Coordinates of C-alpha atoms in Angstrom, one line a residue:
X1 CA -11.9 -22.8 6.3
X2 CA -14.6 -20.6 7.6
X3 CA -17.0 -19.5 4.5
X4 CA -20.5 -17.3 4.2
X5 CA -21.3 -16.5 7.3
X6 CA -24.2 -15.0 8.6
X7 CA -24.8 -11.9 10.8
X8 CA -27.3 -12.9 13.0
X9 CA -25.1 -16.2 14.2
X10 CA -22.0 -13.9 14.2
X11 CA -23.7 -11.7 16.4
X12 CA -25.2 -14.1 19.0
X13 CA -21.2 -15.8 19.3
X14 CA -20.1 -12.7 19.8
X15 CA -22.6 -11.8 22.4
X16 CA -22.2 -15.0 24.0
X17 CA -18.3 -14.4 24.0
X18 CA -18.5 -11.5 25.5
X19 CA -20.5 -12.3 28.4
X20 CA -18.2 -15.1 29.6
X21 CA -15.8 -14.0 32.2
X22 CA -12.8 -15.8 30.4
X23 CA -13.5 -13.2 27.3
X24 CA -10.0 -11.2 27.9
X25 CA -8.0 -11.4 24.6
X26 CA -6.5 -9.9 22.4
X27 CA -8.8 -9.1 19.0
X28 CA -8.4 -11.7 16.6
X29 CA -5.1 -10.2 14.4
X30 CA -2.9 -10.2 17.3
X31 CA -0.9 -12.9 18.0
X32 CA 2.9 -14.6 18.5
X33 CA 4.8 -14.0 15.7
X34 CA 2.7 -10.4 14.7
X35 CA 4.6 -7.8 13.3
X36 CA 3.5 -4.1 14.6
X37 CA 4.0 -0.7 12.8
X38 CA 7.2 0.9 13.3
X39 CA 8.1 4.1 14.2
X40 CA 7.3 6.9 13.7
X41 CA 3.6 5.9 13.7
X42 CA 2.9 3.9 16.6
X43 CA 1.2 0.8 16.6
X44 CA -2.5 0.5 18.0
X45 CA -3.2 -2.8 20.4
X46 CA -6.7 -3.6 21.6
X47 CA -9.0 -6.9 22.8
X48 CA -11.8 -7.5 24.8
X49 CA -12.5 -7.9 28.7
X50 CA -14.6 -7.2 31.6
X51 CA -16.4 -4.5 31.5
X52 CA -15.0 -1.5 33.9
X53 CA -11.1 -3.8 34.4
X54 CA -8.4 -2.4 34.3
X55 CA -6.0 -3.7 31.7
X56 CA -2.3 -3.1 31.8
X57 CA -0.1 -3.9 28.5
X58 CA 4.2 -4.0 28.6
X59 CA 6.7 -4.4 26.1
X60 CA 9.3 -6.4 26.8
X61 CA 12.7 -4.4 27.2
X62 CA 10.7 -1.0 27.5
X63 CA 9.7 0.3 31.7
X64 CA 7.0 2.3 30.6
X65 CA 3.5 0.3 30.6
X66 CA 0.0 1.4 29.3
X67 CA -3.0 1.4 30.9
X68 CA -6.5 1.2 29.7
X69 CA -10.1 0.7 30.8
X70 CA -12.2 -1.9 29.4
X71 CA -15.5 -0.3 28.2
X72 CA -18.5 -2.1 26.5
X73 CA -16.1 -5.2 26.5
X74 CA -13.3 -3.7 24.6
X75 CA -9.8 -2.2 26.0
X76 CA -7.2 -0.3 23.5
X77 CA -4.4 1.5 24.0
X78 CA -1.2 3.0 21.5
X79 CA 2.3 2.1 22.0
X80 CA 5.1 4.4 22.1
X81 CA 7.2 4.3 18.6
X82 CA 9.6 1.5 18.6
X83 CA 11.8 1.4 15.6
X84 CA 12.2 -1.5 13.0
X85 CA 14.7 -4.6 13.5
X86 CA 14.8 -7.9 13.9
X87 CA 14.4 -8.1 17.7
X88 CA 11.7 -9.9 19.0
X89 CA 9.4 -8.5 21.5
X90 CA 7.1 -9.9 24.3
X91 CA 3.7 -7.7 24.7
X92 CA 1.8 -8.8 27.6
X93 CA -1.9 -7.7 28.5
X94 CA -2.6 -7.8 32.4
X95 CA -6.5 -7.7 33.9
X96 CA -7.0 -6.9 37.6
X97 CA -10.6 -7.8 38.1
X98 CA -9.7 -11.8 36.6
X99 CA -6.2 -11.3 37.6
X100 CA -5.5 -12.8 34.4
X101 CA -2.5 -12.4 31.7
X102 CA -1.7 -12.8 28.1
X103 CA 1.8 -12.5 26.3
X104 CA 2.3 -12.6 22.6
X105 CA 5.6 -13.7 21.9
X106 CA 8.2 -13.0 18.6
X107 CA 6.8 -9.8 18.3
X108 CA 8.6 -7.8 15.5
X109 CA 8.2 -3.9 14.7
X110 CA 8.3 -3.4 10.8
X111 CA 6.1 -2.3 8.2
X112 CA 2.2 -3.9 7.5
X113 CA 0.9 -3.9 3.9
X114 CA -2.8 -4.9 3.7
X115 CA -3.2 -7.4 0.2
X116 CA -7.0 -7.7 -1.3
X117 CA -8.8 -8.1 -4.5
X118 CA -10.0 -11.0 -6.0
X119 CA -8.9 -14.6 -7.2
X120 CA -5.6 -12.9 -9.1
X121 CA -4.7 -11.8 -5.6
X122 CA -6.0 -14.8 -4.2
X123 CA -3.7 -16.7 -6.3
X124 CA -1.3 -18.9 -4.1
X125 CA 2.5 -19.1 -4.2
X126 CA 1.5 -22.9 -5.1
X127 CA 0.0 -21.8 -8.4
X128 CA 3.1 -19.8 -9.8
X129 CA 5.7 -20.3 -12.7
X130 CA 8.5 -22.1 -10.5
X131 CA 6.6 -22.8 -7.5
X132 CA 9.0 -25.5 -6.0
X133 CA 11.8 -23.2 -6.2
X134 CA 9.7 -20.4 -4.5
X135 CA 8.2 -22.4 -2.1
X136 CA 11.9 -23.4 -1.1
X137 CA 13.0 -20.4 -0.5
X138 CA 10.1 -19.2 2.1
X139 CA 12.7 -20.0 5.3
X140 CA 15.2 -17.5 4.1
X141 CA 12.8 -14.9 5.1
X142 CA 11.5 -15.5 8.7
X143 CA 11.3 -11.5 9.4
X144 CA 8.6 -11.7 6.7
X145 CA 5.4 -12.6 8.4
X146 CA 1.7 -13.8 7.4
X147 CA -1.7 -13.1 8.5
X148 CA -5.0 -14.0 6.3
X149 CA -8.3 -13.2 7.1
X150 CA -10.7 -16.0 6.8
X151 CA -13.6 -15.6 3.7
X152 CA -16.8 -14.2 5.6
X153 CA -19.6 -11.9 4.5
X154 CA -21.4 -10.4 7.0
X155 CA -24.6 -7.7 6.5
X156 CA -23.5 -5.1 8.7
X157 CA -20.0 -3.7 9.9
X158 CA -18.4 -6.4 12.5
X159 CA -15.9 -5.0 15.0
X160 CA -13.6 -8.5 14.7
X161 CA -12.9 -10.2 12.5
X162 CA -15.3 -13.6 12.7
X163 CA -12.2 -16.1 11.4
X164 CA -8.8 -16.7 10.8
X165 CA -7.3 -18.8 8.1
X166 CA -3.9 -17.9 8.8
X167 CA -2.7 -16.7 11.9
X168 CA 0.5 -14.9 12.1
X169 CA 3.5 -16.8 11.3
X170 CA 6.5 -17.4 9.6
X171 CA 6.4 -18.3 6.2
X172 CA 6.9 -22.2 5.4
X173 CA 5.7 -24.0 2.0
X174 CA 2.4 -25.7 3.5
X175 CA 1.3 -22.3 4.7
X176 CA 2.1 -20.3 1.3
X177 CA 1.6 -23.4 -1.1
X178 CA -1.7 -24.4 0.5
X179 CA -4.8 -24.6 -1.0
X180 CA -5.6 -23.0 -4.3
X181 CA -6.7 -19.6 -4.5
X182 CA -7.9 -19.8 -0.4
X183 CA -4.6 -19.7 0.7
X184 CA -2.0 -17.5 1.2
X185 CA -1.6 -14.6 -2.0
X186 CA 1.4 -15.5 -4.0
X187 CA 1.5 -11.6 -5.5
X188 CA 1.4 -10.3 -1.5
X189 CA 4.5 -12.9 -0.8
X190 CA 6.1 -11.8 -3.6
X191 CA 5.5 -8.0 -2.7
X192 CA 6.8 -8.7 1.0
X193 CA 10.1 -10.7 0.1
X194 CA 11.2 -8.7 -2.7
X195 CA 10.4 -5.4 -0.6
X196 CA 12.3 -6.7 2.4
X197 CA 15.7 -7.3 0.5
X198 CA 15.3 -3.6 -0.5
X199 CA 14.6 -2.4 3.1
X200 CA 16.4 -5.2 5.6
X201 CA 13.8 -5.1 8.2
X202 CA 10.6 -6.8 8.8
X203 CA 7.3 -6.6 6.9
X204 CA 4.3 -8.1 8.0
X205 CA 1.8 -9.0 5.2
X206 CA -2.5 -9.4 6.0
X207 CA -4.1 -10.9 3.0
X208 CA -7.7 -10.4 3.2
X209 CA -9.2 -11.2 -0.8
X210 CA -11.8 -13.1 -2.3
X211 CA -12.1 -14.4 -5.8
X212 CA -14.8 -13.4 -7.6
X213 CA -15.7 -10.1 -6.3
X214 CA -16.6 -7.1 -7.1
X215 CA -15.6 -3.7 -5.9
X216 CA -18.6 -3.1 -4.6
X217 CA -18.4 -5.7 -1.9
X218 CA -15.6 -4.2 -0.7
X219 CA -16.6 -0.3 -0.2
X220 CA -18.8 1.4 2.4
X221 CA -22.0 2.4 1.9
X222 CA -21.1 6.1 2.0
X223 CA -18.3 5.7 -0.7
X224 CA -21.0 3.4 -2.7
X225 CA -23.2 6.3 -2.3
X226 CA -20.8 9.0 -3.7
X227 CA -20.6 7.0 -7.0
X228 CA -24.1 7.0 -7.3
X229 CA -24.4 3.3 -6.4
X230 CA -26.7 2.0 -4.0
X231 CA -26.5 -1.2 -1.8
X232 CA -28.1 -3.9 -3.9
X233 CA -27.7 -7.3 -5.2
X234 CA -24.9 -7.7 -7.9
X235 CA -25.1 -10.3 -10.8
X236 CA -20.9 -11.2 -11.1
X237 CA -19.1 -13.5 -13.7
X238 CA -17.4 -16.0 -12.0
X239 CA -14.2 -17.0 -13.6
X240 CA -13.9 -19.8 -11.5
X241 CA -17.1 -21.1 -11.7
X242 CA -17.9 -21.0 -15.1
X243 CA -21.3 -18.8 -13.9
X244 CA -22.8 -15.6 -12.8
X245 CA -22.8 -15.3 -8.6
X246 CA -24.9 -13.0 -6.5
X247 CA -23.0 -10.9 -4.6
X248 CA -24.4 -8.0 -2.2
X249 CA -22.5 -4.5 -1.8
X250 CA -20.8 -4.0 1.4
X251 CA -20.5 -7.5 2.8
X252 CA -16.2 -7.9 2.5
X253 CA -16.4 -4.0 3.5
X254 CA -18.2 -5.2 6.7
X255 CA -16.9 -8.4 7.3
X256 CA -12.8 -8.7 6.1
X257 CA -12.4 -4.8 6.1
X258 CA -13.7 -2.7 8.9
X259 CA -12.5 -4.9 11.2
X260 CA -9.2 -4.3 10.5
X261 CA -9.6 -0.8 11.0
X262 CA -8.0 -0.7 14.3
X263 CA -4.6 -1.8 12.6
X264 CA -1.9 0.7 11.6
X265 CA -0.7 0.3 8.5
X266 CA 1.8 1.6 5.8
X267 CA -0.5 0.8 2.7
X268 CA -2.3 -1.8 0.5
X269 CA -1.8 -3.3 -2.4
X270 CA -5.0 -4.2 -5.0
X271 CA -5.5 -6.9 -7.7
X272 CA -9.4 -6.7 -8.7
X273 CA -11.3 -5.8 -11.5
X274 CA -12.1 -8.2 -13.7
X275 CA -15.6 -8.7 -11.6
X276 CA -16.3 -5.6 -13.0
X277 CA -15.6 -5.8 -16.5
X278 CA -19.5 -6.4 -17.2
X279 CA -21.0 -5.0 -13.8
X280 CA -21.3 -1.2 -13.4
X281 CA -17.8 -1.4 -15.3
X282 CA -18.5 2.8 -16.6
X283 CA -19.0 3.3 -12.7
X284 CA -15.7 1.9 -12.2
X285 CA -13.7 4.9 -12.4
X286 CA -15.6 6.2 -9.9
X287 CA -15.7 3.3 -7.4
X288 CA -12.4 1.9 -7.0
X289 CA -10.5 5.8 -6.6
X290 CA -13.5 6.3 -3.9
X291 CA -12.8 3.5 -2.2
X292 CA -9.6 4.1 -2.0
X293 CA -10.5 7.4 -0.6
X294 CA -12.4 6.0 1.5
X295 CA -10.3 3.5 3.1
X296 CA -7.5 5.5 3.5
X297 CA -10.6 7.6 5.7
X298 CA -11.2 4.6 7.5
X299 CA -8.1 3.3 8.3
X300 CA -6.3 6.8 9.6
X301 CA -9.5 7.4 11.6
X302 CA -9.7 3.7 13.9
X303 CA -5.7 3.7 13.8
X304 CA -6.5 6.9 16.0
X305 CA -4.0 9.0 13.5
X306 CA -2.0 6.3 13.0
X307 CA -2.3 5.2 9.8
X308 CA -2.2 8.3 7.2
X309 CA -4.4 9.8 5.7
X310 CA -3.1 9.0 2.4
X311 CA -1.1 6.3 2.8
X312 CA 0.3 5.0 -0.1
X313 CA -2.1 2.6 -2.3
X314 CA -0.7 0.5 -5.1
X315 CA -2.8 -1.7 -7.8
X316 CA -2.2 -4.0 -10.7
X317 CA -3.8 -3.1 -14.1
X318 CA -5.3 -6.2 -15.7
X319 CA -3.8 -8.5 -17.7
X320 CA -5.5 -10.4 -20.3
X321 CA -8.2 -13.1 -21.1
X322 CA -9.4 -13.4 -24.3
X323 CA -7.6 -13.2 -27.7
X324 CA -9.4 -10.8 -30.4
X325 CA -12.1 -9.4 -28.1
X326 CA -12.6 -6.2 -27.9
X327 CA -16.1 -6.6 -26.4
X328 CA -15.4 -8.1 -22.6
X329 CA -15.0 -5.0 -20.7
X330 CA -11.0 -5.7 -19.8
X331 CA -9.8 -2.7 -22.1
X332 CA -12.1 0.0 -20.6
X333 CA -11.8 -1.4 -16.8
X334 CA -8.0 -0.8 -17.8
X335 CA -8.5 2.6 -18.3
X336 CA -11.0 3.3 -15.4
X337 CA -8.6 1.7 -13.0
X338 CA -6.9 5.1 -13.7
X339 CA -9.5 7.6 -13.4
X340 CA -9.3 7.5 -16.7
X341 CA -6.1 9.3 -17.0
X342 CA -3.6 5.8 -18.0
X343 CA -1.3 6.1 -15.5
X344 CA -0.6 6.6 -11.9
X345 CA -0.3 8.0 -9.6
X346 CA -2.1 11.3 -11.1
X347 CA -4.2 14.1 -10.1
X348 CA -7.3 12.0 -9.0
X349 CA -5.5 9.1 -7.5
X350 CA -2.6 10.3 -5.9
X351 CA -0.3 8.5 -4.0
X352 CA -1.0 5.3 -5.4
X353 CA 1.2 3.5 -7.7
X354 CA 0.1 0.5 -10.3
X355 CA 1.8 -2.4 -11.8
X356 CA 1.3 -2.9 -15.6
X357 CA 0.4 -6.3 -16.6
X358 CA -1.1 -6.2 -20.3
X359 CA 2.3 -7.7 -21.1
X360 CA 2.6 -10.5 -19.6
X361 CA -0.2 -12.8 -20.9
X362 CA -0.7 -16.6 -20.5
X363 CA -2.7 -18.8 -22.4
X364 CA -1.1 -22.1 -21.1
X365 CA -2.5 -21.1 -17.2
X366 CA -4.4 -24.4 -15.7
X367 CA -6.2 -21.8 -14.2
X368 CA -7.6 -20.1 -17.0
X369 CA -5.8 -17.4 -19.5
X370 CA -7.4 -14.8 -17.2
X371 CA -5.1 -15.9 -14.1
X372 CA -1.7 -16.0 -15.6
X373 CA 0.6 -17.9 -13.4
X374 CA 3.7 -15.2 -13.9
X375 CA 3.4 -13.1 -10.5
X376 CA 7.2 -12.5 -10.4
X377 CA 7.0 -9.6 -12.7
X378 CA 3.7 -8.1 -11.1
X379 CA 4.9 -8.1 -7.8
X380 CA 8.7 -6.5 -8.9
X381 CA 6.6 -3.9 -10.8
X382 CA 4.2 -3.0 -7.4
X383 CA 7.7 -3.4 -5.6
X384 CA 8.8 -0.4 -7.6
X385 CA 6.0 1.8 -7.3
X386 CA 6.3 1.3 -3.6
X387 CA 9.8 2.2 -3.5
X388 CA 9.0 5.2 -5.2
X389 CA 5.8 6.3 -3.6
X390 CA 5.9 5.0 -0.3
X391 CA 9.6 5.2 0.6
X392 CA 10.9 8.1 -1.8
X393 CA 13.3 6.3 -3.3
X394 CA 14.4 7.0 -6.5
X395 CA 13.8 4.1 -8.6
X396 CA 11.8 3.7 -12.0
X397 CA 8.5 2.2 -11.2
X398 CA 6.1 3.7 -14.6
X399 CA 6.7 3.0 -18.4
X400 CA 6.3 5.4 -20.9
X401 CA 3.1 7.5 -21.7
X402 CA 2.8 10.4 -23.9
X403 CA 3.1 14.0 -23.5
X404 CA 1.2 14.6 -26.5
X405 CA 0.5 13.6 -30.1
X406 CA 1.1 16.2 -33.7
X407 CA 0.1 15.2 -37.1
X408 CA 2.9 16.1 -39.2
X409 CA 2.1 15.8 -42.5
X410 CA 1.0 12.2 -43.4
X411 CA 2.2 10.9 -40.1
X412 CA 1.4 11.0 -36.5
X413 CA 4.3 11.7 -34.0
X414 CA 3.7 11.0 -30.7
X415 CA 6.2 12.3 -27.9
X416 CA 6.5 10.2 -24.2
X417 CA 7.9 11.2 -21.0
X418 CA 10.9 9.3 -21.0
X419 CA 13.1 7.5 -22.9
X420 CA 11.6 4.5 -25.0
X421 CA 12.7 0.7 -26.4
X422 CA 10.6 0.8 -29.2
X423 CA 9.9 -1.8 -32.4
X424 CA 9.0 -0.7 -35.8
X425 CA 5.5 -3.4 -36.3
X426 CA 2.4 -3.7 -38.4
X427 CA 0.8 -5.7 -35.0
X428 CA -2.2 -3.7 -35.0
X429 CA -0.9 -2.0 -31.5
X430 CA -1.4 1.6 -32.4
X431 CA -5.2 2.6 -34.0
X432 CA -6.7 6.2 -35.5
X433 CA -9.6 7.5 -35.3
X434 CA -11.0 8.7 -38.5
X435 CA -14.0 10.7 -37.7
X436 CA -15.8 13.7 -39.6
X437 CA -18.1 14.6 -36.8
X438 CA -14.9 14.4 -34.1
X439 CA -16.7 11.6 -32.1
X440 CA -14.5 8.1 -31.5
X441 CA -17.3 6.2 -29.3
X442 CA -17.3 3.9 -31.6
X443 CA -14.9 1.1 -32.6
X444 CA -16.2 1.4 -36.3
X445 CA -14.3 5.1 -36.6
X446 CA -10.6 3.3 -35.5
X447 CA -8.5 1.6 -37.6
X448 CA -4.7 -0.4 -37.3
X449 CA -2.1 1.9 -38.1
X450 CA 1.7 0.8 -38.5
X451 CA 4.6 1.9 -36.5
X452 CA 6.6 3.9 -39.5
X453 CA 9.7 5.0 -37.8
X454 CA 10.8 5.7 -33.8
X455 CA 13.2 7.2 -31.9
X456 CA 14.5 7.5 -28.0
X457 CA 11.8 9.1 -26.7
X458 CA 9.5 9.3 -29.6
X459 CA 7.3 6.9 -32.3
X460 CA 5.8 7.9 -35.4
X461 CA 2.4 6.3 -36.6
X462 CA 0.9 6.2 -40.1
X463 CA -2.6 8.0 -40.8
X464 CA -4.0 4.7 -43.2
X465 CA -5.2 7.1 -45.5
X466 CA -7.7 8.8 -43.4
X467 CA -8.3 12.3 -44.6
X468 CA -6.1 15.2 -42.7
X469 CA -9.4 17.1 -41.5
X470 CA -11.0 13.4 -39.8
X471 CA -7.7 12.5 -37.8
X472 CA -8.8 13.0 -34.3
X473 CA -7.2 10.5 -32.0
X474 CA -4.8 8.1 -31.4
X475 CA -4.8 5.1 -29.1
X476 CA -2.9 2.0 -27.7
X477 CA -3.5 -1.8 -26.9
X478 CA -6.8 -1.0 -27.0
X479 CA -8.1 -4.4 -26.9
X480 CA -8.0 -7.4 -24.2
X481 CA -5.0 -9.4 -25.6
X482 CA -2.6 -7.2 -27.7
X483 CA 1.0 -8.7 -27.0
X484 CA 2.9 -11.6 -26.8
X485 CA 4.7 -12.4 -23.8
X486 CA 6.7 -9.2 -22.8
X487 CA 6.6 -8.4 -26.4
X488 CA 4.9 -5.1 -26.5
X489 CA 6.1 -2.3 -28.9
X490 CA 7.2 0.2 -26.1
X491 CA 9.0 0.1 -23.2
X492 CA 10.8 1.9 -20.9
X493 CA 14.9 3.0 -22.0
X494 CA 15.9 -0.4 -19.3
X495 CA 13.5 -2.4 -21.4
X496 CA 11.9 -3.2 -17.8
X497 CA 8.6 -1.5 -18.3
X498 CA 5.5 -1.6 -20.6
X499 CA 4.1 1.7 -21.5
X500 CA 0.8 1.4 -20.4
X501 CA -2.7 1.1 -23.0
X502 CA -3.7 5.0 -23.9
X503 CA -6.2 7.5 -26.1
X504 CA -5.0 10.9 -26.8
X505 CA -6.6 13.4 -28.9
X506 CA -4.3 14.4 -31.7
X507 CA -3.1 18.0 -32.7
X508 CA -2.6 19.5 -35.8
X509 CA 0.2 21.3 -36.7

């Protein structure tokens, strides 16, 4: 595998590659066995050459070619729309001056889905509940296709990407069962299989993550700058390592990122944050809806219009790592992974859909309570949310969250959007806060209140004795581990959802 590289040697192979006259290729993310956007976007094909050639590209089954010039080394040209199926295409790049050609072959036209984050992303199909019988089942979906970026850092913006861990290929258990969390993502299989039984036609998947890393490393330095955050050197808890790693800002942005700009896409999907549960974690809801921003910018601009402008973004909310602790930073990355609004998509991140996960703990994980080895539920839950965002379909893909909360008497009712599952409990999930002066900063002012009664769409809370004037808030799962195993209080009517955590100021009647 190709690790920490640095700029000034990536620069001098790339000079040197460029100067040779064999350079004419294709970039590095084209390949046999590639899957291309499908219509209506059109899908964006570039390499490298001799300067001033003339480079010629054909589909296979299509008379019309496309014609290009290289220029500083680098030819590109857009295809006409071709629509989704299972046919496989040969594309073939033809240069005069070297009278040289290249054909990729199995070429399939479907959807792309970009996968990052860190090591819960990372995470291989390998590492799962049931792995055998997953891993067995990765030939019954050759129209699903895999691409990995190799893990590189690099100081400033490459154009290519400097390595390849996995090219594209079909899926086969030594590819998606390889090694542990620097192989391929078990949570963007998962997405890709389970969304191509809903849609029948081929999805090709580019995993480009990094365990350990912060949000930071993977945003510009003009979305860093709009949150008020500077390049610099970050100090990040590794839960692999059992340590604290330097990381620098920008240096997946530049190195696993922009160079994938070129490709047109129909979204990402996100697992990251706990690398940012104790590092600029009040910055957070700032940083990761900018860089979403931001990438959606970057990608719709080097697609040439391709890929747009809000493409739909989905992301999975944290789970859990440490029973009883209210102190490591999980509950209040939680919220910011919202813009502090609970849910999504909403008015600051729209378009973008997230997986809840707070249910689904596991303390039994060989890899640590903080990687669970249940991906099955988190990548049917971003499965739904990408039905529903990104294909209009009209599936459930959010649990419950509240409307609003009354005190009624001696008793806090609290209404949700939809229908509920609910479970009368004394857990602790549900706390008040009891505050003369109106402020709930601190976790001193909250206490446990019990679940008194519920309904279909509604719970009531008790007030633990707090005086009527002090009741100012109510909030839920507000701490790292609140639930057993899909054993939450609330879900949604299908009992396939989690209402997600929430604080919401309470009204008086």
């Amino acid at each position: 595998m190709l690790t920490t590289v640095t700029f000034s040697l990536l620069l001098n192979a790339f000079a040197s590659v460029l100067s040779a006259a064999e350079v004419f290729r294709f970039s590095s993310y084209y390949g046999n066995h590639m899957v291309l956007q499908r219509a209506p976007a059109k899908a964006v094909v570039w390499g490298f050459g001799k300067n001033g050639a003339k480079v010629v590209l054909s589909l296979s089954g299509f008379q019309e070619e496309f014609s290009t010039t290289v220029i500083n080394g680098i030819w590109r040209t857009t295809l006409k729309p071709v629509e989704a199926s299972g046919r496989p295409y040969n594309l073939t790049a033809s240069q005069n001056i070297t009278n040289s050609s290249i054909t990729l072959t199995d070429v399939l036209f479907g959807d792309i889905w970009l996968c990052s984050g860190q090591s819960n992303m990372a995470f291989t199909v390998g590492q799962v509940n049931n792995a055998t019988e997953e891993l067995a089942l990765a030939s019954e979906f050759p129209n699903v296709r895999i691409f990995q970026a190799a893990l590189v850092q690099s100081g400033e913006e490459l154009i290519d990407l400097a390595g390849v861990e996995v090219p594209w290929s079909l899926p086969t258990p030594e590819l998606l069962g390889g090694k542990k969390f620097s192989h391929f993502s078990a949570v963007c299989w998962l997405f890709g299989r389970y969304l191509y039984k809903t849609l029948n036609y081929p999805i090709g998947l580019v995993h480009s993550s990094w365990g350990g890393t912060p949000v930071e490393a993977w945003s510009s330095p003009r979305a860093l700058h709009k949150c008020g955050l500077e390049n610099s050197v970050l100090h990040v808890q590794s839960y692999l390592e059992g340590a604290f790693v330097k990381w620098n800002s920008t240096v997946l942005w530049n190195a696993m990122i922009h160079p994938l700009l070129n490709m047109t896409i129909t979204g990402a999907i996100w697992y990251q944050g706990e690398a940012n549960a104790n590092c600029n974690r009040d910055k957070y809801n700032c940083s990761f809806p900018v860089m979403i921003d931001d990438w959606r910018m970057a990608f719709h601009e080097g697609s040439g219009g391709q890929t747009p402008l809000d493409f739909p973004f989905g992301f999975v909310q944290l789970s859990t790592y440490r029973k009883n602790d209210s102190k490591d930073g999980f509950r209040e990355i939680r919220w910011h992974q919202t813009a502090d609004y609970g849910y999504a998509p909403n008015e600051r991140m729209k378009n973008t859909f997230m997986a809840v996960a707070i249910d689904v703990p596991d303390d039994k994980s060989p890899y640590g309570s903080i990687h669970p080895e249940d991906k099955q539920d988190v990548a049917y839950r971003l499965v739904l949310g990408a039905r529903a965002v990104a294909y209009g379909q009209n599936v459930s893909f959010q649990g419950p969250f509240p409307t609003h909360a009354v005190l009624e008497q001696n008793l806090t009712h609290i209404l949700f959007h939809q229908g509920i599952v609910s479970a009368t409990t004394n857990d602790r999930f549900f706390e008040i806060c009891c505050s003369e002066d109106k402020t709930c900063e601190s976790d001193n002012k909250w206490f446990s209140v019990d679940i008194v009664k519920h309904g279909s769409d509604d719970v009531y809370v008790s007030t633990n004795r707090c005086p009527y004037a002090y009741i100012t808030a109510v909030r839920y799962l507000w701490t790292d581990w609140p639930c057993k195993f899909k054993a939450c209080p609330i879900y949604s009517s299908d009992r396939l959802l989690p209402a997600p955590p929430f604080i919401l100021a309470i009204g008086k009647q």
